[in-house]
XYZ file of C-alpha atoms in Angstrom:
524
model
C 8.785 68.544 22.224
C 5.836 70.797 23.035
C 7.568 72.258 26.098
C 10.430 73.469 23.865
C 7.856 75.089 21.553
C 6.264 76.821 24.566
C 9.669 78.190 25.585
C 10.138 79.684 22.093
C 6.637 81.241 22.276
C 7.388 82.853 25.614
C 10.663 84.250 24.257
C 8.553 85.861 21.513
C 6.108 87.293 24.113
C 3.348 84.775 23.200
C 2.430 83.721 26.727
C -1.255 82.762 26.547
C -1.697 78.993 26.195
C -4.745 79.202 23.897
C -2.792 81.405 21.453
C 0.175 78.985 21.584
C -2.135 76.086 20.652
C -3.793 78.149 17.901
C -0.425 78.945 16.318
C 0.591 75.269 16.527
C -2.625 74.200 14.779
C -2.102 76.817 12.052
C 1.505 75.709 11.401
C 0.336 72.092 11.330
C -2.307 72.978 8.722
C 0.188 74.600 6.352
C 2.617 71.692 6.814
C 5.464 73.542 8.524
C 5.280 71.295 11.584
C 3.357 68.257 12.775
C 1.317 69.007 15.904
C -0.506 66.329 17.889
C -3.372 67.996 19.717
C -3.664 65.176 22.242
C -0.963 63.744 24.497
C 1.132 60.646 23.784
C 2.581 59.246 26.985
C 1.250 62.268 28.950
C 3.102 64.711 26.681
C 2.176 66.944 23.753
C 4.446 66.852 20.715
C 5.396 69.320 17.980
C 7.675 67.737 15.397
C 9.527 68.157 12.178
C 7.432 66.007 9.768
C 10.581 64.625 8.143
C 11.843 63.420 11.535
C 8.610 61.517 12.091
C 8.469 60.038 8.575
C 12.115 58.946 8.578
C 11.759 57.223 11.950
C 8.595 55.376 10.990
C 10.053 54.248 7.654
C 13.189 53.019 9.392
C 11.099 50.713 11.597
C 8.927 49.508 8.713
C 11.619 49.029 6.050
C 14.512 47.805 8.185
C 16.068 44.504 7.119
C 15.945 43.490 10.757
C 12.160 44.003 10.832
C 11.795 41.821 7.746
C 14.046 39.144 9.222
C 11.843 39.090 12.329
C 8.759 38.671 10.079
C 7.352 41.961 11.314
C 7.372 40.890 14.950
C 9.684 43.156 16.943
C 10.381 44.043 20.565
C 12.180 46.780 22.478
C 15.569 45.124 21.977
C 14.997 44.972 18.216
C 14.393 48.733 18.120
C 17.905 49.360 19.438
C 19.278 47.284 16.557
C 17.027 48.981 13.993
C 18.261 52.453 14.978
C 21.996 51.619 15.056
C 22.145 52.616 11.376
C 23.257 56.225 10.759
C 20.238 58.295 9.701
C 19.478 61.882 8.750
C 18.025 62.499 12.220
C 18.976 61.323 15.676
C 16.606 59.042 17.578
C 17.023 58.394 21.275
C 15.585 55.287 23.019
C 13.048 57.610 24.643
C 11.705 58.406 21.140
C 10.956 54.797 20.154
C 7.716 54.450 22.072
C 6.394 57.716 20.679
C 7.158 56.640 17.107
C 5.337 53.354 17.673
C 2.373 55.117 19.304
C 2.004 57.366 16.265
C 2.357 54.396 13.904
C -0.326 52.547 15.862
C -2.601 55.575 15.493
C -2.465 55.055 11.722
C -2.554 51.229 11.910
C 1.064 50.914 10.764
C 1.834 48.724 13.775
C -0.060 46.923 16.519
C 1.083 46.071 20.033
C 0.297 42.441 20.918
C 2.288 42.161 24.159
C 3.903 44.721 26.386
C 6.901 46.058 24.437
C 6.187 43.758 21.466
C 4.749 44.996 18.176
C 3.578 43.609 14.855
C 4.415 45.506 11.640
C 1.805 44.262 9.101
C 3.623 45.526 5.994
C 6.600 43.307 6.871
C 4.580 40.111 7.065
C 4.975 37.453 4.406
C 2.578 37.452 1.486
C 1.192 33.911 1.700
C 0.254 31.236 4.196
C 2.442 28.192 4.796
C -0.756 26.128 5.067
C -2.304 24.709 1.900
C -5.934 25.835 2.052
C -7.052 23.108 -0.361
C -5.547 20.448 1.900
C -6.996 22.210 4.957
C -10.482 21.945 3.431
C -10.044 18.264 2.558
C -11.443 17.402 6.008
C -14.886 18.372 7.297
C -15.002 22.102 7.930
C -17.475 24.949 8.373
C -17.070 28.267 6.576
C -17.994 31.558 8.231
C -17.749 34.932 6.541
C -17.722 38.571 7.662
C -18.916 40.630 4.678
C -18.306 44.389 4.907
C -20.727 46.802 3.256
C -18.490 49.487 1.749
C -14.873 48.396 2.142
C -12.759 46.056 4.246
C -10.398 48.104 6.442
C -6.982 46.429 6.533
C -6.732 47.373 10.196
C -9.351 44.753 11.105
C -7.342 41.733 9.954
C -4.030 43.249 11.081
C -5.313 43.915 14.590
C -6.763 40.402 14.706
C -3.384 38.947 13.723
C -1.585 41.042 16.332
C -3.945 40.036 19.121
C -3.845 36.330 18.227
C -0.214 35.744 17.290
C 0.033 33.759 20.527
C -2.596 31.350 19.135
C -0.949 31.029 15.698
C -0.682 27.405 14.600
C 2.919 26.573 13.706
C 3.722 30.312 13.498
C 1.584 30.618 10.367
C 0.513 34.232 9.891
C 0.889 36.446 6.838
C -0.147 39.844 5.496
C -3.803 38.953 4.952
C -4.450 36.192 7.454
C -3.501 33.702 10.131
C -4.097 30.070 11.083
C -5.049 29.841 14.756
C -5.619 26.940 17.141
C -8.475 26.955 19.635
C -6.833 27.142 23.093
C -8.937 24.332 24.594
C -8.938 21.830 21.725
C -7.204 20.796 18.505
C -9.716 22.760 16.418
C -8.053 24.959 13.778
C -9.268 28.100 12.010
C -7.837 29.433 8.730
C -8.574 33.182 8.554
C -8.011 35.220 5.396
C -9.077 38.703 4.324
C -10.096 39.432 0.726
C -10.094 43.194 0.130
C -11.521 42.824 -3.387
C -14.615 40.947 -2.185
C -14.695 42.948 1.088
C -14.792 39.713 3.092
C -12.958 37.974 5.899
C -13.399 34.219 5.542
C -12.936 31.759 8.380
C -12.616 28.039 7.652
C -12.873 25.984 10.857
C -12.259 22.259 11.251
C -12.124 20.029 14.319
C -14.318 18.824 17.146
C -15.281 22.221 18.597
C -16.122 24.367 15.601
C -18.728 26.560 17.292
C -16.553 27.058 20.386
C -13.658 28.124 18.153
C -15.890 30.574 16.254
C -17.212 32.121 19.463
C -13.752 32.398 21.037
C -12.164 34.307 18.138
C -15.247 36.069 16.778
C -15.365 38.424 19.763
C -12.137 40.019 18.521
C -13.663 40.786 15.133
C -16.645 42.354 16.915
C -14.252 44.612 18.838
C -12.325 45.649 15.732
C -15.402 46.156 13.509
C -17.550 48.289 15.812
C -17.329 51.313 13.513
C -18.025 49.399 10.311
C -21.144 47.853 8.811
C -20.771 44.151 8.140
C -22.808 40.976 7.920
C -22.114 37.596 9.540
C -22.699 34.576 7.301
C -22.277 30.827 7.609
C -22.255 28.303 4.793
C -24.815 25.512 5.179
C -23.915 21.914 4.238
C -25.779 22.298 0.928
C -23.573 25.255 -0.050
C -25.935 28.196 0.586
C -24.903 31.048 2.875
C -27.273 32.229 5.585
C -27.126 35.511 7.488
C -27.150 35.793 11.272
C -29.263 38.951 11.097
C -31.741 37.265 8.741
C -32.167 34.441 11.255
C -32.618 36.886 14.139
C -35.347 38.712 12.219
C -37.043 35.398 11.429
C -36.905 34.443 15.105
C -38.368 37.796 16.175
C -41.205 37.241 13.710
C -42.016 33.916 15.335
C -40.943 31.771 12.388
C -39.761 28.280 13.283
C -38.275 27.589 9.842
C -37.294 29.595 6.774
C -36.945 28.676 3.108
C -33.397 29.197 1.809
C -33.316 27.792 -1.716
C -34.543 24.905 -3.805
C -31.271 23.109 -3.093
C -31.335 23.618 0.685
C -35.071 23.811 1.268
C -36.249 24.939 4.701
C -33.975 25.201 7.722
C -34.882 25.280 11.397
C -34.267 28.810 12.695
C -33.085 27.707 16.149
C -30.688 25.122 14.778
C -29.269 27.564 12.235
C -28.759 30.218 14.927
C -26.928 27.561 16.896
C -24.227 27.545 14.222
C -23.334 31.036 15.439
C -23.973 30.748 19.170
C -25.928 28.935 21.831
C -27.490 31.499 24.205
C -26.487 30.913 27.809
C -29.068 30.831 30.579
C -27.878 34.178 31.925
C -28.324 35.980 28.639
C -29.471 35.663 25.099
C -28.648 36.484 21.550
C -27.682 40.110 20.996
C -27.717 42.255 17.907
C -24.652 44.216 16.904
C -26.224 47.275 18.556
C -26.630 45.208 21.776
C -30.423 45.349 21.707
C -31.481 42.342 23.766
C -33.508 39.580 22.186
C -35.163 36.914 24.310
C -32.946 33.844 24.676
C -33.850 30.842 22.578
C -33.099 28.481 25.465
C -33.329 29.229 29.162
C -30.295 27.007 29.663
C -27.718 25.364 27.476
C -28.103 21.610 28.059
C -24.843 19.774 28.600
C -23.840 16.225 27.731
C -21.071 14.895 29.958
C -18.915 11.975 28.839
C -16.614 10.171 31.287
C -14.111 7.514 30.234
C -11.759 5.235 32.170
C -9.710 2.890 29.997
C -7.830 0.668 32.483
C -6.347 -1.275 29.597
C -9.374 -1.222 27.272
C -7.974 -0.565 23.811
C -11.154 0.914 22.305
C -11.981 3.469 24.998
C -10.018 6.224 23.261
C -11.785 5.473 19.977
C -15.142 5.609 21.750
C -14.240 8.876 23.472
C -13.189 10.528 20.212
C -16.169 9.328 18.173
C -18.812 10.082 20.800
C -17.429 13.543 21.471
C -17.273 14.290 17.741
C -20.893 13.230 17.170
C -22.252 15.211 20.120
C -20.197 18.301 19.263
C -21.854 18.516 15.848
C -25.218 19.240 17.451
C -26.126 22.902 17.851
C -28.581 22.126 20.655
C -26.172 21.083 23.419
C -22.680 21.657 24.743
C -20.346 18.657 24.948
C -18.011 18.128 27.908
C -15.572 15.230 28.137
C -13.505 13.691 30.954
C -10.774 11.222 30.119
C -8.955 9.183 32.791
C -11.982 9.674 35.042
C -11.365 9.739 38.795
C -13.716 10.373 41.704
C -12.300 13.876 42.009
C -12.641 15.066 38.424
C -16.082 13.481 38.089
C -17.220 15.190 41.306
C -15.827 18.506 40.038
C -17.715 18.096 36.756
C -20.980 17.391 38.554
C -20.522 20.515 40.669
C -19.969 22.544 37.499
C -22.619 21.009 35.242
C -25.005 18.964 37.391
C -28.108 21.108 36.973
C -27.536 21.543 33.229
C -27.006 17.851 32.385
C -29.195 16.376 29.676
C -27.200 13.168 29.215
C -24.400 11.332 31.014
C -22.248 8.722 29.254
C -19.764 6.374 30.931
C -17.337 4.190 28.988
C -15.160 1.690 30.847
C -15.188 -1.382 33.066
C -18.267 -2.034 35.191
C -20.135 -4.786 37.009
C -23.646 -5.086 38.413
C -22.592 -3.547 41.703
C -20.027 -0.926 40.675
C -18.175 1.027 38.006
C -14.395 1.115 37.704
C -12.731 4.509 37.441
C -9.157 5.219 36.392
C -6.484 3.284 38.254
C -8.939 0.388 38.808
C -10.698 2.476 41.437
C -14.056 0.817 42.129
C -17.106 2.899 43.008
C -20.197 1.088 44.215
C -23.467 1.886 42.507
C -24.985 3.690 45.515
C -22.104 6.161 45.762
C -22.000 6.429 41.972
C -25.710 7.317 41.806
C -25.265 9.931 44.538
C -22.423 11.466 42.568
C -24.468 11.572 39.355
C -27.621 12.870 41.028
C -26.676 14.811 44.169
C -29.958 16.733 44.015
C -33.109 14.693 43.347
C -34.731 17.850 41.956
C -32.410 17.791 38.935
C -31.901 14.187 37.799
C -30.092 13.752 34.505
C -32.766 12.562 32.012
C -30.626 10.087 30.008
C -27.766 7.844 31.192
C -25.679 5.487 29.026
C -23.511 3.048 31.023
C -21.335 1.386 28.393
C -19.611 -1.307 30.435
C -20.323 -4.915 31.383
C -23.405 -5.884 33.420
C -24.362 -2.260 34.030
C -28.096 -3.057 34.224
C -27.526 -3.577 37.934
C -27.510 0.222 38.227
C -30.913 0.733 36.579
C -33.045 0.331 39.687
C -31.303 2.915 41.821
C -31.006 5.394 38.938
C -34.688 5.195 37.978
C -35.576 5.543 41.657
C -33.630 8.824 41.656
C -35.553 10.086 38.619
C -33.492 9.091 35.565
C -35.944 8.597 32.705
C -33.968 6.527 30.171
C -30.921 4.294 30.658
C -28.928 2.312 28.128
C -27.214 -0.499 30.018
C -25.883 -4.023 29.511
C -26.951 -7.394 30.880
C -23.819 -9.365 30.005
C -20.082 -9.072 29.516
C -19.834 -7.051 26.317
C -17.059 -6.882 23.766
C -14.835 -3.794 23.856
C -14.864 -3.189 20.087
C -18.622 -3.647 19.793
C -19.289 -1.402 22.790
C -17.328 1.414 21.151
C -19.081 0.831 17.825
C -22.585 0.803 19.313
C -21.923 4.045 21.215
C -20.591 5.727 18.085
C -23.649 4.915 16.004
C -26.143 5.656 18.759
C -24.832 9.204 19.147
C -24.516 9.748 15.419
C -28.155 8.808 14.923
C -29.442 10.703 17.955
C -27.326 13.868 17.724
C -26.437 14.155 14.026
C -29.487 12.638 12.312
C -32.136 13.775 14.805
C -33.546 10.246 15.149
C -35.893 9.410 18.014
C -34.408 7.780 21.098
C -35.990 4.483 20.101
C -34.778 4.633 16.498
C -31.255 5.738 17.425
C -30.905 2.801 19.819
C -32.336 0.248 17.383
C -30.150 1.477 14.516
C -27.030 1.437 16.686
C -27.776 -2.054 17.984
C -27.990 -3.319 14.408
C -24.240 -2.675 14.037
C -23.324 -5.175 16.773
C -21.998 -8.467 15.426
C -21.960 -11.861 17.134
C -18.609 -13.243 16.116
C -16.162 -11.698 18.550
C -14.990 -13.005 21.881
C -12.080 -10.685 22.617
C -11.605 -8.478 25.677
C -14.702 -7.343 27.504
C -15.590 -4.510 29.847
C -15.916 -6.524 33.017
C -13.253 -7.103 35.668
C -14.242 -10.641 36.700
C -12.156 -13.754 36.079
C -14.212 -14.628 32.996
C -12.797 -12.352 30.298
C -14.846 -13.739 27.428
C -17.582 -11.561 26.007
C -20.883 -13.144 25.103
C -21.144 -14.337 21.522
C -24.893 -14.251 21.248
C -26.495 -10.850 21.534
C -29.996 -9.572 21.759
C -31.115 -6.041 22.328
C -34.488 -4.643 23.173
C -36.415 -1.922 24.952
C -37.877 -2.453 28.415
C -40.267 -0.329 30.446
C -39.401 -0.418 34.148
C -40.887 0.907 37.335
C -38.490 2.894 39.537
C -36.194 0.507 41.425
C -37.413 -2.521 39.502
C -34.094 -3.817 38.116
C -31.407 -4.902 40.567
C -28.216 -6.930 40.345
C -30.017 -10.210 41.087
C -32.171 -10.016 37.980
C -30.984 -10.966 34.525
C -32.174 -10.054 31.056
C -31.594 -11.992 27.848
C -30.118 -9.039 25.933
C -26.599 -7.622 25.823
C -27.703 -3.982 25.456
C -31.088 -2.780 26.629
C -32.797 0.585 26.618
C -34.622 0.868 29.942
C -37.368 3.502 30.078
C -39.046 4.795 33.233
C -42.679 3.612 33.193
C -43.898 7.161 33.715
C -42.031 8.500 30.696
C -42.510 5.999 27.862
C -43.478 8.823 25.491
C -39.799 9.798 25.476
C -39.019 6.769 23.315
C -40.396 8.731 20.381
C -38.671 11.986 21.257
C -35.818 13.482 19.278
C -32.991 15.466 20.839
C -34.955 18.652 20.120
C -37.887 17.278 22.152
C -35.614 16.488 25.101
C -34.133 19.994 24.954
C -37.602 21.562 24.862
C -38.678 19.500 27.875
C -35.445 20.316 29.673
C -36.163 24.038 29.433
C -39.788 24.044 30.536
């Protein structure tokens, strides 16, 4: 300990503190001692180098450390040091040894009194990467300019062991699960290529990237690296390249003959969607104007009440919307008055589209537990502030056209609703294809609706989405687009079609708008 060294100095009539430190630094330079010129645990240390090396090696090479797959705690240290060694180590020495090891990236603390020893991790993943990539995925890459410091991946593993999927982490990587979804990310470092690659699959790919990417930013602050994402055609595109294109005012950039041109905003959206309180930032934190003033939100609410296809609809619709880089998808299952009201408080002013899937009638919708909500209260819940009406509403239940009048009167511009008792399977199918065309294929509102309607058959009479005594869905089906004045459709009127796209008479131009057009209008 340094205080023992000071006592020896004083016995030798070396009393001045600056001379004591100078002697310690000189002896450290020639290798006689090891002197740490900054405190560990509020103390300065002067050590026999062999004592330090032996203690560190004992922790790293212990059979117990290997058996614990490099993940040890304070209790494990007592076991590790039960073996007779050349030097004596007291429990009070353990923390110091680990602090010194952490200084040289030989261990990383991931919880209080829990440490990860990277050199004791297994060499390979338990997950088959080929099988992992058999499903749709997106590949991100962090490419380092000079070399890839092993500390970056090891610190990432240590920090995210709690998110490890099925305890799968190894010397060069980890498989993690997004905390708010089933989205998985396979992370692996390649020192030879100076890259960390991140394969992500699931419904919330961008959310998963943003959640874990912040750790890599923390650990790579001192290193030069480039962020890349692989486009569907196979080309990689750089985040910094896109930022520079955006600053130059370019709306699209040419990538290659295979990929052609890509939209700069959409490509940036693969990395992040700027929130309304901020914008995209460079690595050096220089602020760049946000691409969007707000991040539009699509809210989906589902209430099954015995409808077999509601879960299928919920999964497919959420998947289609989540693939868009222009909006954020939010989903409520088992919708009640309370959780719908909470969602509207959270997202009301940012809503671009609201989707409901479940039982309904002309006068009401049916929430979870067969809880009926009349259309007046329902409209108030959806649009509590007439200044911020949601532009698009899709009511995918039976006879929902009875809600059109009150919703258009409150400012909703486009509503997909039904004029008959509709089949559960066909309702789920139509919703799936509408959102795939509108969100994935960038079709116009008109084209997305027409293409989705073409998938509806006329040969099914199974369960429908109404709660009346007549449980038979209509066999015949027609679908068309209707322009309405605010308040024009009520529950006493009938239309000849099963599904209809109702458009506010003052906003018929929106029929030929794509999702991008709606987002642009939303942010004016």
